[in-house]
Coordinates of C-alpha atoms in Angstrom, one line a residue:
Chain A
M118 CA 82.8 95.0 -160.5
S119 CA 83.2 91.4 -161.2
M120 CA 81.9 89.8 -164.3
K121 CA 79.5 87.0 -163.7
V122 CA 80.0 84.1 -166.1
L123 CA 78.0 80.9 -166.8
I124 CA 79.8 78.0 -168.4
V125 CA 77.8 75.6 -170.4
E126 CA 80.0 72.5 -171.1
D127 CA 79.4 68.8 -170.9
E128 CA 83.0 67.5 -170.7
T129 CA 84.4 67.8 -167.2
F130 CA 87.9 68.4 -168.2
A131 CA 86.9 71.1 -170.7
M132 CA 84.9 72.7 -167.9
T133 CA 88.0 72.8 -165.6
N134 CA 90.1 73.9 -168.5
I135 CA 88.1 77.1 -169.2
K136 CA 87.7 77.8 -165.5
S137 CA 91.5 77.7 -165.1
I138 CA 92.0 79.9 -168.0
L139 CA 89.5 82.5 -166.8
R140 CA 91.1 82.3 -163.3
E141 CA 94.5 83.0 -164.9
L142 CA 93.3 85.8 -167.0
E143 CA 91.0 87.5 -164.6
P144 CA 90.8 86.3 -161.0
S145 CA 88.0 88.6 -160.3
I146 CA 85.7 86.8 -162.7
D147 CA 82.9 84.9 -160.8
V148 CA 81.9 81.6 -162.5
V149 CA 78.4 81.5 -161.1
A150 CA 77.6 78.0 -162.5
G151 CA 78.5 75.3 -164.8
T152 CA 75.7 73.4 -166.6
E153 CA 76.2 70.4 -168.8
S154 CA 73.0 69.9 -170.7
I155 CA 70.2 71.8 -172.5
I156 CA 67.7 71.0 -169.8
R157 CA 70.0 72.1 -166.9
T158 CA 71.0 75.3 -168.7
V159 CA 67.4 76.2 -169.4
E160 CA 66.4 75.4 -165.8
W161 CA 69.3 77.6 -164.5
L162 CA 68.5 80.5 -166.7
R163 CA 64.9 80.5 -165.7
Q164 CA 65.7 80.4 -162.0
N165 CA 68.6 82.8 -161.9
P166 CA 69.3 86.4 -163.0
A167 CA 71.1 86.6 -166.3
P168 CA 74.9 86.4 -166.1
D169 CA 77.1 89.0 -167.8
L170 CA 78.5 86.4 -170.2
I171 CA 78.0 82.8 -171.2
F172 CA 80.6 80.4 -172.6
M173 CA 78.6 77.7 -174.4
D174 CA 79.8 74.5 -176.0
I175 CA 77.7 73.7 -179.1
H176 CA 77.5 70.0 -178.3
L177 CA 76.0 69.3 -175.0
A178 CA 75.2 66.1 -173.1
D179 CA 71.6 65.9 -174.4
G180 CA 71.8 67.6 -177.8
S181 CA 72.8 70.7 -179.6
A182 CA 73.1 73.9 -177.5
F183 CA 71.1 75.7 -180.2
N184 CA 68.0 74.1 -178.8
I185 CA 68.3 76.4 -175.8
F186 CA 67.5 79.4 -178.0
R187 CA 64.5 77.6 -179.3
C188 CA 63.2 77.1 -175.7
I189 CA 63.7 80.4 -174.0
D190 CA 64.8 83.9 -174.5
V191 CA 68.4 84.1 -173.6
E192 CA 69.3 87.4 -172.0
A193 CA 73.1 87.4 -171.9
P194 CA 75.7 87.4 -174.7
V195 CA 77.0 84.0 -175.6
I196 CA 80.4 83.0 -176.8
F197 CA 80.3 79.5 -178.4
T198 CA 83.1 77.0 -178.0
T199 CA 83.5 74.1 -180.4
A200 CA 86.1 71.4 -181.2
Y201 CA 85.1 71.1 -184.8
D202 CA 81.9 72.0 -186.6
E203 CA 82.3 73.3 -190.2
Y204 CA 78.7 74.4 -190.7
A205 CA 78.3 76.1 -187.4
I206 CA 81.6 77.9 -187.7
E207 CA 80.6 79.1 -191.2
A208 CA 77.3 80.4 -189.9
F209 CA 79.0 82.1 -187.0
K210 CA 81.5 83.8 -189.3
V211 CA 78.8 85.0 -191.7
N212 CA 76.7 86.5 -188.8
S213 CA 79.7 87.9 -186.8
I214 CA 78.9 85.6 -183.9
D215 CA 81.8 85.0 -181.5
Y216 CA 83.2 81.5 -181.1
L217 CA 86.3 79.9 -179.7
L218 CA 88.0 76.8 -181.0
K219 CA 89.0 73.9 -178.8
P220 CA 91.6 73.4 -177.4
L221 CA 91.1 76.9 -176.1
K222 CA 93.9 79.4 -176.5
K223 CA 94.4 81.8 -173.7
D224 CA 94.8 84.7 -176.0
D225 CA 91.5 84.0 -177.8
V226 CA 89.7 83.9 -174.4
R227 CA 91.4 87.1 -173.4
R228 CA 90.3 88.9 -176.5
A229 CA 86.7 87.6 -176.1
L230 CA 86.6 88.9 -172.5
E231 CA 87.9 92.3 -173.6
K232 CA 85.3 92.5 -176.3
F233 CA 82.4 91.6 -174.0
R234 CA 83.6 93.9 -171.3
K235 CA 82.7 96.7 -173.5
F236 CA 79.3 95.1 -174.3
N237 CA 76.3 97.1 -173.3
T238 CA 73.2 95.4 -172.0
H239 CA 71.3 97.2 -174.7
D240 CA 73.4 95.4 -177.3
T241 CA 72.4 92.0 -176.0
P242 CA 69.0 91.5 -177.7
A243 CA 70.4 92.4 -181.1
Y244 CA 73.3 90.0 -180.6
I245 CA 71.0 87.2 -179.5
G246 CA 68.8 88.0 -182.5
K247 CA 71.8 87.3 -184.7
I248 CA 72.2 83.9 -183.1
T249 CA 68.6 82.9 -183.4
G250 CA 68.7 84.1 -186.9
A251 CA 71.7 82.0 -187.7
I252 CA 70.2 78.9 -186.0
N253 CA 66.8 79.0 -187.6
T254 CA 67.5 77.5 -191.0
D255 CA 63.9 76.8 -191.5
K256 CA 61.5 79.6 -190.8
H257 CA 58.7 77.4 -189.6
P258 CA 60.0 74.6 -187.5
E259 CA 58.1 71.3 -187.3
S260 CA 58.2 71.2 -183.6
L261 CA 58.5 73.3 -180.5
I262 CA 60.8 72.4 -177.6
I263 CA 59.1 73.0 -174.3
P264 CA 61.0 72.6 -171.0
V265 CA 58.6 70.9 -168.6
R266 CA 59.9 70.3 -165.1
D267 CA 63.0 68.3 -165.5
K268 CA 62.3 67.2 -169.0
L269 CA 62.3 68.7 -172.5
R270 CA 59.1 68.0 -174.4
V271 CA 59.1 68.1 -178.1
V272 CA 55.7 69.0 -179.5
K273 CA 55.0 68.8 -183.2
T274 CA 53.3 71.9 -184.6
T275 CA 50.6 69.5 -185.9
E276 CA 49.8 68.6 -182.3
I277 CA 49.2 72.2 -181.3
A278 CA 45.5 73.2 -181.0
F279 CA 45.9 76.6 -179.4
I280 CA 48.2 78.8 -177.4
Y281 CA 46.7 81.0 -174.7
T282 CA 48.0 83.7 -172.4
S283 CA 46.2 85.1 -169.4
G284 CA 48.7 88.0 -169.3
D285 CA 50.9 86.3 -166.6
D286 CA 51.2 82.8 -167.9
T287 CA 51.2 81.2 -171.3
L288 CA 49.7 77.8 -172.0
L289 CA 50.0 75.5 -175.0
G290 CA 47.0 73.3 -175.6
K291 CA 47.6 70.1 -177.6
T292 CA 45.1 68.4 -179.8
D293 CA 44.8 65.5 -177.4
G294 CA 43.7 67.9 -174.6
E295 CA 47.0 68.1 -172.7
T296 CA 48.2 71.6 -171.7
L297 CA 51.8 72.6 -171.2
P298 CA 53.2 75.8 -169.7
L299 CA 55.2 78.0 -172.0
E300 CA 58.0 80.4 -171.2
R301 CA 57.6 82.8 -174.1
S302 CA 55.2 85.5 -175.1
L303 CA 52.5 85.0 -177.7
D304 CA 54.2 87.5 -180.0
T305 CA 57.5 85.6 -179.9
I306 CA 55.9 82.2 -180.5
Y307 CA 53.7 83.5 -183.3
K308 CA 56.9 84.6 -185.2
S309 CA 58.1 81.0 -185.5
L310 CA 54.7 79.5 -186.4
N311 CA 53.4 79.0 -189.9
P312 CA 50.8 81.8 -190.5
K313 CA 49.0 79.6 -193.0
I314 CA 48.1 77.2 -190.2
F315 CA 48.1 79.4 -187.1
Y316 CA 46.0 82.5 -186.6
R317 CA 46.3 85.2 -183.9
A318 CA 42.6 85.2 -183.0
N319 CA 42.9 87.9 -180.3
R320 CA 45.3 89.1 -177.7
R321 CA 45.0 85.9 -175.8
F322 CA 44.8 83.2 -178.4
I323 CA 46.6 81.7 -181.2
I324 CA 44.6 79.0 -182.9
S325 CA 45.3 76.3 -185.4
R326 CA 43.3 76.0 -188.5
D327 CA 43.1 72.2 -188.2
V328 CA 41.1 72.3 -185.0
I329 CA 38.4 74.8 -186.0
K330 CA 35.1 72.8 -185.7
D331 CA 32.5 75.5 -186.2
I332 CA 32.0 79.2 -186.0
T333 CA 29.0 80.9 -184.5
V334 CA 28.1 84.5 -185.2
W335 CA 26.9 86.4 -182.1
L336 CA 24.3 89.1 -182.0
D337 CA 27.1 91.8 -181.6
S338 CA 28.8 90.4 -184.8
R339 CA 31.6 88.7 -182.9
L340 CA 32.6 85.3 -184.0
L341 CA 32.7 82.4 -181.5
I342 CA 35.2 79.8 -182.5
N343 CA 34.7 76.2 -181.4
I344 CA 37.8 74.1 -181.5
G345 CA 36.6 70.9 -180.0
T346 CA 38.9 70.8 -177.0
D347 CA 38.6 72.7 -173.7
T348 CA 40.0 76.2 -173.6
P349 CA 40.6 78.4 -170.5
E350 CA 38.2 81.0 -172.0
R351 CA 36.0 81.2 -175.0
I352 CA 37.7 82.2 -178.2
F353 CA 36.2 85.3 -179.7
I354 CA 37.1 87.1 -182.8
S355 CA 36.1 90.8 -182.7
K356 CA 33.7 92.3 -185.2
N357 CA 36.5 94.3 -186.7
K358 CA 38.7 91.3 -187.4
A359 CA 35.8 89.0 -188.5
S360 CA 36.2 89.6 -192.3
E361 CA 40.0 89.3 -192.1
F362 CA 39.6 86.0 -190.3
K363 CA 37.1 84.7 -192.9
E364 CA 39.5 85.6 -195.6
W365 CA 42.3 83.8 -193.8
L366 CA 40.1 80.8 -193.4
I367 CA 39.1 80.6 -197.0
R368 CA 42.4 81.7 -198.7
G369 CA 44.8 80.0 -196.4
H370 CA 47.0 82.9 -195.4
Chain B
M10 CA 78.4 65.8 -236.6
G11 CA 79.6 67.9 -233.7
M12 CA 82.7 65.7 -233.3
K13 CA 83.6 66.1 -237.0
L14 CA 83.4 69.9 -236.7
K15 CA 85.5 69.9 -233.7
H16 CA 88.2 67.8 -235.4
L17 CA 88.0 70.3 -238.2
E18 CA 88.8 73.2 -236.0
T19 CA 91.8 71.7 -234.3
N20 CA 93.3 69.8 -237.2
T21 CA 92.1 71.8 -240.2
K22 CA 95.4 73.5 -241.0
I23 CA 97.4 70.4 -240.4
I24 CA 95.1 68.3 -242.7
I25 CA 95.2 70.8 -245.4
A26 CA 99.0 71.1 -245.3
L27 CA 99.4 67.3 -245.2
S28 CA 97.0 66.9 -248.1
F29 CA 98.9 69.4 -250.1
V30 CA 102.3 67.8 -249.4
L31 CA 101.0 64.3 -250.1
S32 CA 99.5 65.5 -253.4
L33 CA 102.8 67.0 -254.4
I34 CA 104.7 63.8 -253.6
V35 CA 102.1 61.6 -255.3
M36 CA 102.0 63.8 -258.3
S37 CA 105.8 64.2 -258.4
P38 CA 106.3 61.9 -261.5
N39 CA 103.7 64.0 -263.4
I40 CA 105.3 67.3 -262.3
I41 CA 108.7 66.2 -263.3
R42 CA 107.4 65.0 -266.7
L43 CA 105.6 68.3 -267.2
I44 CA 108.7 70.3 -266.5
S45 CA 110.8 68.1 -268.8
M46 CA 108.2 68.4 -271.6
S47 CA 107.6 72.1 -271.3
G48 CA 107.9 72.7 -274.9
H49 CA 105.5 69.9 -276.0
V50 CA 102.6 70.7 -278.3
F51 CA 100.1 69.2 -275.9
I52 CA 101.5 71.0 -272.9
G53 CA 98.3 73.0 -272.4
R54 CA 96.1 70.0 -272.1
M55 CA 98.7 68.2 -270.1
L56 CA 98.8 71.0 -267.6
V57 CA 95.0 71.0 -267.3
E58 CA 95.0 67.2 -266.8
G59 CA 97.9 67.5 -264.3
A60 CA 96.2 70.3 -262.4
S61 CA 92.9 68.5 -262.2
R62 CA 94.5 65.3 -261.0
F63 CA 96.4 67.3 -258.4
L64 CA 93.2 68.8 -257.2
I65 CA 91.4 65.5 -257.2
I66 CA 94.2 63.9 -255.2
F67 CA 94.4 66.9 -252.9
F68 CA 90.7 66.7 -252.1
L69 CA 90.7 63.0 -251.9
A70 CA 93.6 63.1 -249.4
W71 CA 91.7 65.7 -247.4
I72 CA 88.5 63.7 -247.4
L73 CA 90.4 60.5 -246.5
F74 CA 92.1 62.3 -243.5
R75 CA 88.7 63.4 -242.3
I76 CA 87.1 60.0 -242.7
N77 CA 90.0 58.2 -240.9
L78 CA 90.1 60.6 -238.0
N79 CA 86.4 60.2 -237.4
K80 CA 86.5 58.1 -234.3
K81 CA 82.8 57.6 -234.3
A82 CA 82.7 55.5 -237.5
S83 CA 83.5 51.8 -237.3
T84 CA 86.5 50.3 -239.1
S85 CA 84.4 48.8 -241.9
E86 CA 82.5 52.0 -242.3
T87 CA 85.8 53.9 -242.7
V88 CA 87.3 51.4 -245.1
F89 CA 84.1 51.3 -247.2
R90 CA 83.9 55.1 -247.4
G91 CA 87.6 55.4 -248.1
L92 CA 87.4 52.9 -250.9
A93 CA 84.3 54.6 -252.3
F94 CA 86.0 58.0 -252.4
I95 CA 89.2 56.6 -253.8
T96 CA 87.2 54.8 -256.5
A97 CA 85.2 57.9 -257.3
G98 CA 88.4 60.0 -257.5
F99 CA 90.0 57.4 -259.7
L100 CA 87.0 57.3 -262.1
I101 CA 86.8 61.1 -262.3
S102 CA 90.5 61.3 -263.2
I103 CA 90.0 58.7 -265.9
F104 CA 87.0 60.6 -267.2
I105 CA 88.9 63.9 -267.4
H106 CA 91.9 62.1 -268.9
S107 CA 89.9 60.6 -271.8
L108 CA 87.8 63.9 -272.1
L109 CA 91.1 65.7 -272.8
G110 CA 91.8 63.2 -275.5
F111 CA 94.6 61.3 -274.0
N112 CA 95.4 57.6 -274.4
L113 CA 94.3 55.7 -271.4
G114 CA 96.5 52.7 -271.5
K115 CA 99.8 54.3 -270.7
M116 CA 98.6 56.2 -267.7
V117 CA 96.4 53.7 -266.0
G118 CA 99.3 52.1 -264.1
L119 CA 100.6 55.3 -262.7
L120 CA 97.1 56.6 -262.0
T121 CA 96.1 53.5 -260.1
F122 CA 99.4 53.6 -258.2
Q123 CA 98.9 57.3 -257.3
F124 CA 95.4 56.7 -255.9
I125 CA 96.4 53.6 -254.0
V126 CA 99.3 55.4 -252.4
T127 CA 97.1 58.3 -251.4
G128 CA 94.7 55.9 -249.7
I129 CA 97.5 54.0 -247.9
V130 CA 99.5 57.0 -246.8
T131 CA 96.4 58.8 -245.4
S132 CA 95.2 55.8 -243.5
L133 CA 98.7 55.0 -242.1
L134 CA 99.2 58.5 -240.9
C135 CA 95.8 58.6 -239.3
A136 CA 96.3 55.2 -237.7
V137 CA 99.6 56.4 -236.2
H138 CA 98.0 59.6 -234.9
L139 CA 95.0 57.8 -233.4
S140 CA 97.1 55.2 -231.7
Y141 CA 99.3 57.9 -230.2
Q142 CA 96.1 59.7 -229.0
R143 CA 94.8 56.5 -227.4
Q144 CA 98.1 56.0 -225.6
N145 CA 97.9 59.5 -224.2
E146 CA 94.3 59.0 -223.1
M147 CA 95.2 55.7 -221.3
A148 CA 98.1 57.4 -219.5
K149 CA 95.8 60.2 -218.4
E150 CA 93.1 57.7 -217.3
N151 CA 95.6 55.7 -215.3
E152 CA 96.8 58.8 -213.6
R153 CA 93.3 59.9 -212.8
L154 CA 92.5 56.5 -211.3
R155 CA 95.6 56.6 -209.2
I156 CA 94.8 60.0 -207.8
E157 CA 91.2 59.0 -207.2
S158 CA 92.2 55.9 -205.3
L159 CA 94.7 57.9 -203.2
E160 CA 92.0 60.5 -202.5
S161 CA 89.5 57.9 -201.4
R162 CA 92.0 56.4 -199.1
C163 CA 92.7 59.8 -197.7
D164 CA 89.0 60.4 -197.2
A165 CA 88.5 57.1 -195.5
L166 CA 91.3 57.9 -193.1
A167 CA 90.1 61.4 -192.5
N168 CA 86.6 60.2 -191.8
Q169 CA 87.9 57.6 -189.4
I170 CA 89.9 60.0 -187.4
N171 CA 86.9 61.9 -186.2
P172 CA 87.9 65.6 -185.9
H173 CA 85.5 66.1 -183.0
F174 CA 87.2 63.3 -181.1
F175 CA 90.6 64.6 -182.0
F176 CA 90.2 68.2 -180.9
N177 CA 88.1 67.3 -177.8
T178 CA 90.8 64.9 -176.8
L179 CA 93.5 67.5 -177.2
N180 CA 91.4 69.9 -175.2
A181 CA 91.1 67.3 -172.4
M182 CA 94.9 66.8 -172.5
S183 CA 95.4 70.6 -172.3
S184 CA 93.3 70.5 -169.2
L185 CA 95.2 67.6 -167.6
I186 CA 98.5 69.4 -168.1
R187 CA 97.1 72.6 -166.7
E188 CA 96.1 70.6 -163.7
D189 CA 99.6 69.2 -163.3
Q190 CA 98.4 65.7 -163.7
K191 CA 101.6 64.4 -165.1
E192 CA 101.1 60.7 -164.8
L193 CA 97.6 60.8 -166.3
S194 CA 98.7 63.1 -169.1
L195 CA 101.5 60.7 -170.1
E196 CA 99.2 57.8 -170.0
Y197 CA 96.7 59.7 -172.0
I198 CA 99.2 60.5 -174.7
E199 CA 100.3 56.8 -174.9
K200 CA 96.7 55.7 -175.3
L201 CA 96.1 58.4 -177.9
S202 CA 99.0 57.2 -180.0
V203 CA 97.8 53.6 -179.8
V204 CA 94.5 54.7 -181.2
F205 CA 96.0 56.7 -184.0
R206 CA 98.4 54.0 -185.0
Y207 CA 95.6 51.5 -185.1
V208 CA 93.3 53.7 -187.2
L209 CA 96.1 54.7 -189.6
Q210 CA 97.1 51.1 -190.1
S211 CA 93.6 49.8 -190.5
D212 CA 93.6 50.6 -194.1
R213 CA 95.4 47.5 -195.2
K214 CA 93.8 45.1 -192.8
G215 CA 90.6 43.2 -193.5
L216 CA 89.5 40.8 -190.8
V217 CA 91.4 40.9 -187.5
P218 CA 91.1 38.7 -184.4
L219 CA 88.8 39.9 -181.7
S220 CA 91.6 40.3 -179.3
E221 CA 93.2 42.9 -181.5
E222 CA 90.0 45.0 -181.7
L223 CA 89.6 44.7 -177.9
D224 CA 93.2 45.9 -177.4
F225 CA 92.4 48.9 -179.4
L226 CA 89.1 49.4 -177.6
E227 CA 91.0 49.4 -174.3
S228 CA 93.0 52.5 -175.3
Y229 CA 90.0 54.2 -176.9
K230 CA 87.9 53.4 -173.8
F231 CA 90.5 55.0 -171.6
L232 CA 90.4 58.2 -173.6
L233 CA 86.6 58.4 -173.5
E234 CA 86.3 57.5 -169.8
V235 CA 88.8 60.3 -168.9
R236 CA 86.8 62.8 -170.9
Y237 CA 83.4 61.7 -169.7
E238 CA 84.6 60.8 -166.2
N239 CA 82.1 58.5 -164.5
K240 CA 79.3 59.4 -166.9
L241 CA 80.4 56.8 -169.4
K242 CA 81.3 53.1 -168.7
I243 CA 82.2 50.4 -171.2
K244 CA 81.8 46.9 -169.8
L245 CA 83.4 43.9 -171.5
N246 CA 82.2 40.4 -171.1
V247 CA 84.0 38.3 -173.8
A248 CA 84.5 34.6 -173.5
D249 CA 88.1 33.4 -174.1
K250 CA 87.2 31.0 -176.8
Y251 CA 86.2 33.9 -179.1
M252 CA 89.4 35.8 -178.8
D253 CA 90.8 34.5 -182.0
S254 CA 87.6 34.9 -184.0
G255 CA 87.7 37.4 -186.8
L256 CA 85.8 40.6 -187.5
P257 CA 86.4 43.6 -189.7
V258 CA 89.1 46.0 -188.4
L259 CA 87.6 49.1 -186.7
S260 CA 84.2 47.5 -186.1
L261 CA 84.0 48.7 -182.5
L262 CA 85.0 52.3 -183.0
P263 CA 82.0 53.4 -185.1
L264 CA 79.6 51.5 -182.8
V265 CA 80.9 53.1 -179.7
E266 CA 81.0 56.5 -181.4
N267 CA 77.4 56.0 -182.4
V268 CA 76.3 55.5 -178.8
V269 CA 78.1 58.7 -177.7
K270 CA 76.7 60.6 -180.7
H271 CA 73.0 59.7 -180.3
N272 CA 72.6 59.3 -176.5
T273 CA 72.6 61.7 -173.6
I274 CA 75.6 61.2 -171.4
S275 CA 75.4 63.4 -168.4
T276 CA 75.5 63.3 -164.6
D277 CA 71.8 63.0 -164.5
S278 CA 71.8 60.3 -167.1
P279 CA 75.1 58.2 -167.2
M280 CA 75.6 55.7 -169.9
T281 CA 76.9 52.1 -169.8
V282 CA 77.8 50.2 -173.0
D283 CA 77.9 46.4 -172.7
I284 CA 80.0 44.5 -175.1
M285 CA 79.7 40.7 -174.9
T286 CA 80.0 37.5 -176.9
Y287 CA 77.1 35.2 -177.4
D288 CA 76.8 32.2 -179.7
S289 CA 79.5 33.3 -182.2
T290 CA 78.3 36.9 -182.2
L291 CA 79.6 40.1 -180.6
V292 CA 76.8 42.1 -179.1
I293 CA 77.2 45.8 -178.4
S294 CA 74.2 47.1 -176.4
N295 CA 73.3 50.3 -174.6
P296 CA 70.2 51.7 -172.9
I297 CA 68.5 54.3 -175.1
H298 CA 68.7 57.8 -173.7
Q299 CA 68.1 59.7 -176.9
K300 CA 69.6 63.1 -177.4
L301 CA 67.3 66.0 -178.3
N302 CA 68.5 66.4 -181.9
I303 CA 66.2 67.9 -184.4
D304 CA 68.5 66.9 -187.2
N305 CA 69.4 63.3 -186.8
K306 CA 71.7 61.5 -189.3
I307 CA 71.5 58.0 -188.1
G308 CA 73.0 55.0 -189.8
I309 CA 75.9 56.1 -192.0
G310 CA 78.6 54.6 -189.8
L311 CA 76.4 51.5 -189.3
K312 CA 75.8 51.2 -193.1
N313 CA 79.6 51.4 -193.8
L314 CA 80.2 48.7 -191.2
S315 CA 77.5 46.5 -192.7
N316 CA 78.9 46.9 -196.2
R317 CA 82.4 46.0 -195.0
L318 CA 81.1 43.0 -193.1
V319 CA 79.2 41.6 -196.2
L320 CA 82.3 42.2 -198.4
L321 CA 84.7 40.6 -196.0
T322 CA 82.6 37.8 -194.5
G323 CA 79.4 37.4 -196.5
K324 CA 77.4 37.9 -193.3
D325 CA 75.7 41.0 -192.2
L326 CA 75.2 42.7 -188.8
R327 CA 71.8 42.9 -187.1
T328 CA 70.3 45.7 -185.0
E329 CA 67.7 45.3 -182.3
N330 CA 65.7 48.2 -180.9
D331 CA 62.9 47.7 -178.4
G332 CA 62.6 51.3 -177.5
K333 CA 64.6 50.8 -174.2
T334 CA 67.7 49.1 -175.4
F335 CA 69.7 49.3 -178.6
R336 CA 71.7 46.3 -179.7
V337 CA 74.1 45.7 -182.6
V338 CA 74.9 42.0 -183.2
L339 CA 78.1 41.3 -185.2
P340 CA 78.8 37.9 -186.6
L341 CA 82.2 36.5 -185.5
I342 CA 84.1 34.5 -188.0
H343 CA 85.8 31.3 -186.7
T344 CA 89.5 30.9 -187.3
D345 CA 89.0 28.0 -189.7
E346 CA 86.6 30.1 -191.8
I347 CA 89.1 32.9 -192.3
K348 CA 90.8 32.6 -195.6
Q349 CA 94.6 33.0 -195.8
G350 CA 96.0 36.3 -196.8

């Protein structure tokens, strides 16, 4: 049963270095891929089954590797590698997140492999949760990172009008009318948005306070929200939620 | 007020003891006389007079010590207050003297002498103490400044040897050796030592000729191009006539580091840095391929360089950014403009 490993590293020699070390320690390990940037890593993770383990350098060609966790849900345990990063290392230590210092020591890599061999797939979400917790210094980020084709789009939360899911796909609607596909569930996204500005209108919509133009009360006491830009469906707030919504609108939370 | 109280706490016992000893010494003629005249009919009154004068001198000494040790008062204030208290004590003594019915004339001389001596001795002792204290403080201050200066030099060096660069370079070297690339490894180590030597020695240099900076850049460039393979290229286009022109030592290092720090350097997006001379300036330019960094600390390295430039040459650098290309323009100082030393 060979372990499938993804290596995320932007310096070529560092990549060959860790591959050599893994080969020396455990020839049966299958390095399924090596990616050098956030965008390439996100792309690979979307298009391939999750590996058993990821070795990830903190500094990648196009930015900090932490951004990967802001884009998509990572479904494999990650061991970070870094040459020097006081703050990140502190955060790792505090949250018991595994990391290796460069230049890599063979013994350290061996110990890491042993630890993650015993890792259960059930343990992974909790472990990733620790990582995202350590990364998110600010509870409500000012922008979302959205991988779109071969680019990474940065959308400020002030530019978000609504987020919609049809059950299969999720869509982000910007205030200028543009729509972008999202990789994450409405529940997950809602967690990182500011509840003072964003409201979970119903199971399909999250809306921004700033775009609400008017509210119409229907005969069956549902509320129809008009946000000025086109939406895939109409936005209704159920009779039961109507008063809660009104309170949120007035009070601001 | 607080200062006075503090002095009291630390020096109280010493001041009291000194005042006592001083009073004894100053009153010694009186004490000797009293002992020799123990059988005298006026011995009672004489004892009272002697005791009161002793007490007056004791308190006077104590007050004078406190006044003189008060660093906050100016010299004229101290002198004025001191004289005021001495005069007051003197007058009180005379008053008690005549109150007890003694003849003033004989005693005035000794009395005056005793008060003057008290005044002089207290101020002398305090002056010596204060000057000793001041010396101590100056020595401490000098030591502190020396340590600070060493620390800041240390910091400057530590900041120039970028730890990221250092450990990543070692990691690359580890890989080269693992791959049995002997020649490349040896050359790598050679270039690395050139870089370190230049950085460590940069401390004492101010302006250096462009040729020296370019030599350093050659080694630094080698290390970077090995690490980034064909993803990073540094192209030089320097006219010979500018080789002797001056610029601050380690100008090029932070500029190249900045490019690497802020731009994406990948197989999909390789980076070329152009360094060229133009009209008595050195231009470092690169296409902008901005990294995705939510937290961006731009400008510290650039600011430092700018400060050094202004200090060393009086001229400043210029940056140009049109969204596509980023350029830093450094002024080159002609040989005849460079001052000696």
